[in-house]
GROMACS .gro file of C-alpha atoms in nm:
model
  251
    1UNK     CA    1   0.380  -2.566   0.626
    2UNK     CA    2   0.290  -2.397   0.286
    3UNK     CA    3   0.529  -2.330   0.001
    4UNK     CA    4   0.628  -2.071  -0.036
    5UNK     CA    5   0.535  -1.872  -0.356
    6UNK     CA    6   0.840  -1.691  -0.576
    7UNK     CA    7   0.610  -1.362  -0.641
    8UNK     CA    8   0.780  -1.014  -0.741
    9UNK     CA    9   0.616  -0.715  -0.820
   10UNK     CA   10   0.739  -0.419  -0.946
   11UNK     CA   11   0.522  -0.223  -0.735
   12UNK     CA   12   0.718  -0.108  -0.373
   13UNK     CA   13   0.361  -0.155  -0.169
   14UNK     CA   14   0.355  -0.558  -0.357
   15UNK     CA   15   0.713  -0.671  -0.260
   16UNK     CA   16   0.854  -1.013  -0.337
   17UNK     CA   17   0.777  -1.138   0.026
   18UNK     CA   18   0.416  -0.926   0.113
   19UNK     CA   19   0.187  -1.247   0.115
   20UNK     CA   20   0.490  -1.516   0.179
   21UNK     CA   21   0.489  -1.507   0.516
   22UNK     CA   22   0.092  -1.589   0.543
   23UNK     CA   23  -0.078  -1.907   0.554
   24UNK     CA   24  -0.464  -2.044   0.539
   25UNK     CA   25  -0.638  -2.026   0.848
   26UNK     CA   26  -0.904  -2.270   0.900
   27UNK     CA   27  -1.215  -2.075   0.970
   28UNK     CA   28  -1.060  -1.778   0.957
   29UNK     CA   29  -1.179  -1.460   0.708
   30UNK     CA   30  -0.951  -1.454   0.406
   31UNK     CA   31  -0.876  -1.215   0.124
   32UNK     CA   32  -1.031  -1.311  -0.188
   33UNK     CA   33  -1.029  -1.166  -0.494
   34UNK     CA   34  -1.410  -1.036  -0.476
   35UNK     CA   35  -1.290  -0.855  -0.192
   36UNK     CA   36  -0.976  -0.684  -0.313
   37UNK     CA   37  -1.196  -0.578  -0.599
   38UNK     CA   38  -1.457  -0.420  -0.364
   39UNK     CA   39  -1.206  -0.235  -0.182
   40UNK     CA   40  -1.016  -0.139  -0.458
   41UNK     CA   41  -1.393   0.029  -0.589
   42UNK     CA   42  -1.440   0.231  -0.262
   43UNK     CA   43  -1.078   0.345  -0.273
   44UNK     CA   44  -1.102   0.504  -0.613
   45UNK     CA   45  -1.452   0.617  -0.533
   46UNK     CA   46  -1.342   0.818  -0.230
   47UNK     CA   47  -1.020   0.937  -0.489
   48UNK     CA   48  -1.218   1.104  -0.716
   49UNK     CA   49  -1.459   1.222  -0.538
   50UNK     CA   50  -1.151   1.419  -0.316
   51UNK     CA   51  -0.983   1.477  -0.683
   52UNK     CA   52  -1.356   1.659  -0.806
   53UNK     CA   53  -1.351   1.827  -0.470
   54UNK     CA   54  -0.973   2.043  -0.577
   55UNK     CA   55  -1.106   2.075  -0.906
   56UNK     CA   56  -1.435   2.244  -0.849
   57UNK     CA   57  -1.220   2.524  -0.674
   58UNK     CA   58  -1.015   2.572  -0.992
   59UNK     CA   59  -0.714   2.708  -1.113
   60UNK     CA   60  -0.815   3.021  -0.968
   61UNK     CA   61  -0.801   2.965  -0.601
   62UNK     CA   62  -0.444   3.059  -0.438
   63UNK     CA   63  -0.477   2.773  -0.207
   64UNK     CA   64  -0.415   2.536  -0.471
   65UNK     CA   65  -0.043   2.507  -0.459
   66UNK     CA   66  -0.057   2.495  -0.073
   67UNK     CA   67  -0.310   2.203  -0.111
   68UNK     CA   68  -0.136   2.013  -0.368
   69UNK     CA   69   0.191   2.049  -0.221
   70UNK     CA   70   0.048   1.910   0.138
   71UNK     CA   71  -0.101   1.606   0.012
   72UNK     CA   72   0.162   1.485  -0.182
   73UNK     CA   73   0.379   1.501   0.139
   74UNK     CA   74   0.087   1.368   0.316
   75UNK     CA   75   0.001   1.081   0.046
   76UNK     CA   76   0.395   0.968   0.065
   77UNK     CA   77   0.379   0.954   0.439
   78UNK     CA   78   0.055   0.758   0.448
   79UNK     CA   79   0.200   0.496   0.132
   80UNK     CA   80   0.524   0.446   0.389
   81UNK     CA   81   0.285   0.354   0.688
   82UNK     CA   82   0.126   0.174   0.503
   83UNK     CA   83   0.374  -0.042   0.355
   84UNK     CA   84   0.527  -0.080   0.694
   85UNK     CA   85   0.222  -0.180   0.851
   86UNK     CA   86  -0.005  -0.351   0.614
   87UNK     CA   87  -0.249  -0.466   0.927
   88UNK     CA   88  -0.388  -0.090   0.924
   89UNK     CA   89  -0.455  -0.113   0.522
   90UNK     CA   90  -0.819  -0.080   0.627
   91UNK     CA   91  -0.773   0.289   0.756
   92UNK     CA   92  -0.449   0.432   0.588
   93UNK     CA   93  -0.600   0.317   0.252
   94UNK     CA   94  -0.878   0.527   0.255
   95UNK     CA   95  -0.669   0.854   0.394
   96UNK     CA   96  -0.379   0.746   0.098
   97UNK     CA   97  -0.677   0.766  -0.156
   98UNK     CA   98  -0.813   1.072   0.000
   99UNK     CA   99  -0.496   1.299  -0.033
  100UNK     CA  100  -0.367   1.130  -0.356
  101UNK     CA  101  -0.717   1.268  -0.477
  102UNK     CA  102  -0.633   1.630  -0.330
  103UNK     CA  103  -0.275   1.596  -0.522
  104UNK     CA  104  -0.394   1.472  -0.814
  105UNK     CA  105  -0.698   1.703  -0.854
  106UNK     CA  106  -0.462   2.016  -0.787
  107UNK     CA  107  -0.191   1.874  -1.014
  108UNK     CA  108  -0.482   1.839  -1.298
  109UNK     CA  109  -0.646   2.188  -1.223
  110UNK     CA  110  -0.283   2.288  -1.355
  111UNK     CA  111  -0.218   2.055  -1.647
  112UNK     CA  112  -0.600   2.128  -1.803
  113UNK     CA  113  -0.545   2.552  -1.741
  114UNK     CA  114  -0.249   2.481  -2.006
  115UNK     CA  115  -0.355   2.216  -2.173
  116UNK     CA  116  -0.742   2.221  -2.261
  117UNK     CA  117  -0.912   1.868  -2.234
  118UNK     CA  118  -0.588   1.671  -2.129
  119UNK     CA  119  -0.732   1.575  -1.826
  120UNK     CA  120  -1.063   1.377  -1.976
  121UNK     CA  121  -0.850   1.225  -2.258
  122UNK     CA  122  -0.594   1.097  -1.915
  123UNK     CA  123  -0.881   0.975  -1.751
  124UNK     CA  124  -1.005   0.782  -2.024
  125UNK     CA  125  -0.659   0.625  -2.105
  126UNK     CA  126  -0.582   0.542  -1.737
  127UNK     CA  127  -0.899   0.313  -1.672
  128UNK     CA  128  -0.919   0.228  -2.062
  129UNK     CA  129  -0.588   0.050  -1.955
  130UNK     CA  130  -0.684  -0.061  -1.660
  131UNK     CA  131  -0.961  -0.255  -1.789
  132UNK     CA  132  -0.814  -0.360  -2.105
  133UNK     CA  133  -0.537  -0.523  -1.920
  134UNK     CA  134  -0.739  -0.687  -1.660
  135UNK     CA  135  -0.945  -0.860  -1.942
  136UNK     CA  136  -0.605  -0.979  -2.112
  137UNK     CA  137  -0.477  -1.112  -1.775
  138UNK     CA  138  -0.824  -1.273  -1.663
  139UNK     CA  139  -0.816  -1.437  -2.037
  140UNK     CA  140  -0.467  -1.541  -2.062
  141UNK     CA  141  -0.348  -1.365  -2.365
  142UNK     CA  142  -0.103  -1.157  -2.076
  143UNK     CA  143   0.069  -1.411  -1.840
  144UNK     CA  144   0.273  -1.299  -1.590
  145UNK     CA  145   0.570  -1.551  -1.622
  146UNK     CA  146   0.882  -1.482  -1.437
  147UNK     CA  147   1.104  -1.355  -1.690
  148UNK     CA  148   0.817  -1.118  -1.790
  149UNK     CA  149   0.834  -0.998  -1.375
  150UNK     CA  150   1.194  -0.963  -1.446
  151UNK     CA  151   1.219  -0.753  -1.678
  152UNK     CA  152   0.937  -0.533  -1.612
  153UNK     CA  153   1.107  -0.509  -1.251
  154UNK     CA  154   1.405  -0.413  -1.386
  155UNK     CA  155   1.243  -0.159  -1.604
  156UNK     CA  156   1.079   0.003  -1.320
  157UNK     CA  157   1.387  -0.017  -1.088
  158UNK     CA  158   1.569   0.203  -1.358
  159UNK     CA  159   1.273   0.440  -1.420
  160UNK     CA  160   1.313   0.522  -1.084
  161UNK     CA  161   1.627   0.611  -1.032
  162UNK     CA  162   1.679   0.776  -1.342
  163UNK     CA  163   1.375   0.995  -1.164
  164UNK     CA  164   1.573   1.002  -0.812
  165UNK     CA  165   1.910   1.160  -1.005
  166UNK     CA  166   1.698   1.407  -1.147
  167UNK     CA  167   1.531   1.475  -0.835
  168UNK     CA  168   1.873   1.511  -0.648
  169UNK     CA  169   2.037   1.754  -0.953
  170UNK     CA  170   1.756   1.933  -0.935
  171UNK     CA  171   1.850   2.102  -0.638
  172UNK     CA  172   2.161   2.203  -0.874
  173UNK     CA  173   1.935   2.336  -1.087
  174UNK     CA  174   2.008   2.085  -1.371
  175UNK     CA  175   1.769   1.890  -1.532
  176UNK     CA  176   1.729   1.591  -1.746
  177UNK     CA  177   1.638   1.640  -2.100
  178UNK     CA  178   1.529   1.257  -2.178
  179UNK     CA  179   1.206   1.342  -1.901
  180UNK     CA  180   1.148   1.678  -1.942
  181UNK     CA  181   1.240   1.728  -2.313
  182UNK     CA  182   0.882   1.724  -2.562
  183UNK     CA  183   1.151   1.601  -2.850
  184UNK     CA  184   1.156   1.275  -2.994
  185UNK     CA  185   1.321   1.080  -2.727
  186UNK     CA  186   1.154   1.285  -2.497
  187UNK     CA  187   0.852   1.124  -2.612
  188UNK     CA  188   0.952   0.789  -2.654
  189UNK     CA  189   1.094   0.793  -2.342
  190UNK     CA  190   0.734   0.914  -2.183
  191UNK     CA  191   0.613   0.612  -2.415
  192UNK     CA  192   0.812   0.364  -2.283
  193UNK     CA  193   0.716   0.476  -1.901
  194UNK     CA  194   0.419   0.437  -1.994
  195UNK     CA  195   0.397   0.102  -2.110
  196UNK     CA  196   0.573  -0.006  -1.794
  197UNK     CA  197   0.383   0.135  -1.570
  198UNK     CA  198   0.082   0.005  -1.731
  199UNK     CA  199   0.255  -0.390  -1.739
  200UNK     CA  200   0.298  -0.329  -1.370
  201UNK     CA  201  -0.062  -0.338  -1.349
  202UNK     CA  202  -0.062  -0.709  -1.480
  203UNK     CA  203   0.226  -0.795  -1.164
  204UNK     CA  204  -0.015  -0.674  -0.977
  205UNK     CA  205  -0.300  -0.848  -1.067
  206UNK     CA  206  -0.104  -1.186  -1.045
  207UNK     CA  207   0.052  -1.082  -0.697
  208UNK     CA  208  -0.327  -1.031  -0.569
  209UNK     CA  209  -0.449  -1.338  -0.725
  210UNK     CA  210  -0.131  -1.548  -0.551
  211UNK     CA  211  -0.197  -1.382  -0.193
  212UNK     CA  212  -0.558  -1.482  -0.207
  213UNK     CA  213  -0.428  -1.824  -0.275
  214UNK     CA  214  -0.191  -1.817   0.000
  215UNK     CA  215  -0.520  -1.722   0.224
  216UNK     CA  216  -0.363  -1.431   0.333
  217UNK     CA  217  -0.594  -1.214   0.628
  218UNK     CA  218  -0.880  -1.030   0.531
  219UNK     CA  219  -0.707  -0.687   0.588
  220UNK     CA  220  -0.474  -0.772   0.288
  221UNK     CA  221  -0.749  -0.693   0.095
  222UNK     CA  222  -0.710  -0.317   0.130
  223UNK     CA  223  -0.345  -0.329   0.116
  224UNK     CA  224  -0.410  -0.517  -0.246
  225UNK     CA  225  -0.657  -0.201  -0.281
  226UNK     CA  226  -0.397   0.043  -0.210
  227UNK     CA  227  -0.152  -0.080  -0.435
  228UNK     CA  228  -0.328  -0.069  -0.718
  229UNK     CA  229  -0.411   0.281  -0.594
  230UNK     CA  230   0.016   0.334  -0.575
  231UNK     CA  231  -0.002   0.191  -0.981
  232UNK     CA  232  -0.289   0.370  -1.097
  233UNK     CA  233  -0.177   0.695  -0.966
  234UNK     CA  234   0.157   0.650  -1.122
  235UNK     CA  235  -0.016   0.536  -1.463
  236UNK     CA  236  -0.252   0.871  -1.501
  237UNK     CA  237   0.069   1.070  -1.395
  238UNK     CA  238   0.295   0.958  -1.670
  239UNK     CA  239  -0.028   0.952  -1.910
  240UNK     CA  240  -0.094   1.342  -1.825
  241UNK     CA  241   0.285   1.395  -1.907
  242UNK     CA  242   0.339   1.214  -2.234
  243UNK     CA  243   0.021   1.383  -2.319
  244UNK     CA  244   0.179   1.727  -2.260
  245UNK     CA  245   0.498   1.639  -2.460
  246UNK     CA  246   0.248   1.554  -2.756
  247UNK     CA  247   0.067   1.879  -2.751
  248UNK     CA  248   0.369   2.089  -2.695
  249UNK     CA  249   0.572   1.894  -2.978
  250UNK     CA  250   0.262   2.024  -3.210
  251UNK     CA  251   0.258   2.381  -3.125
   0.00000   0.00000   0.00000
């Protein structure tokens, strides 16, 4: 029987025990890294092109909200099927990367109408980072030891429930100044999200690399796809907001 492989990702669609449980099959199709990569292409393809679709309508139509506001509850449906049942990866990650475009087109329709050009300069700082890491981690200036899974799990673990309290208050109508606030910790705080969200791109990378390794079955590669998707999405997110804080902080 095969080792099995300590892996941890701070991602919640690449747990600690997603590719564990899996062993090479003689003969059998495998996920491979080529793969992964080819279905993590089609998923952003069909992501922008849905995200293009809600912004051609503009900020204009009064179907926006209603749009937005169903495919977020759609795309967090689909991401919990998903994780839950990673054998139908090959169909729920294209419908997670169609309605994540819908959400995040309508959520940029409303960032750019108050913010001119924010969207672009996201865009261009979301795959800028993408790629930039991917070339560190492919060269091996960015290893992903375990303390460095440590603490950027940790990081993320508090991120998000520091987001869940504010979420809950909310209700209470009280918010949290350290997210919302365009001051200087308000900023650095958006900073430091930032950063981890864009180090959880490296996990990721390594917990791809490990389940193709482990041989894991050729439908892992679209759950590899889609959780890059879940990191990517989070990445332009935060992006878009610390970009807001700037230009607000300069008015």
């Amino acid at each position: 029987m095969a080792p099995t492989i300590p892996m941890r990702s701070g991602n919640p669609a690449l747990t600690a025990d997603t590719f564990n449980r899996f062993q090479a099959v003689p003969g059998a199709d495998a996920m491979t890294l080529g793969g992964t990569v080819n279905k993590t292409a089609i998923s952003l393809g069909i992501l922008l092109v849905a995200a293009s679709y809600i912004w051609n309508r503009g900020a204009a139509d009064p179907s926006l909200p209603a749009w937005t506001l169903i495919s977020v509850i759609a795309g967090f449906i689909v991401a919990m099927v998903t994780v839950f049942k990673q054998s139908w990866a090959p169909y729920t990650t294209p419908v997670y990367a169609a309605v994540e475009g819908v959400a995040l087109g309508g959520i940029s329709v409303v960032f750019e109408a108050r913010y001119p050009g924010i969207v672009s300069q996201a865009l261009f700082l979301t795959f800028g980072t993408l790629g930039a890491l991917l070339l560190a981690y492919r060269s091996g200036l960015i290893r992903a030891t375990e303390n460095f899974k440590l603490g950027v799990v940790a990081a993320t673990g508090g991120i998000a429930l520091l987001y869940l309290v504010s979420f809950i208050i909310g209700f209470f109508g009280v918010s949290v100044p350290l997210i919302h606030s365009s001051g200087t910790f308000g900023i650095l705080f958006s900073m430091f999200v930032v950063v981890i969200a864009a180090l959880n791109l490296v996990l990721d990378f390594d917990f791809i690399e490990k389940g193709a390794e482990r041989g894991a079955p050729k439908y892992m590669e679209w759950y590899g796809a889609f959780g890059l998707l879940v990191t990517l999405v989070w990445l332009y997110l935060e992006i878009l907001r610390l970009l807001a804080k700037l230009q607000d902080r300069r008015r």
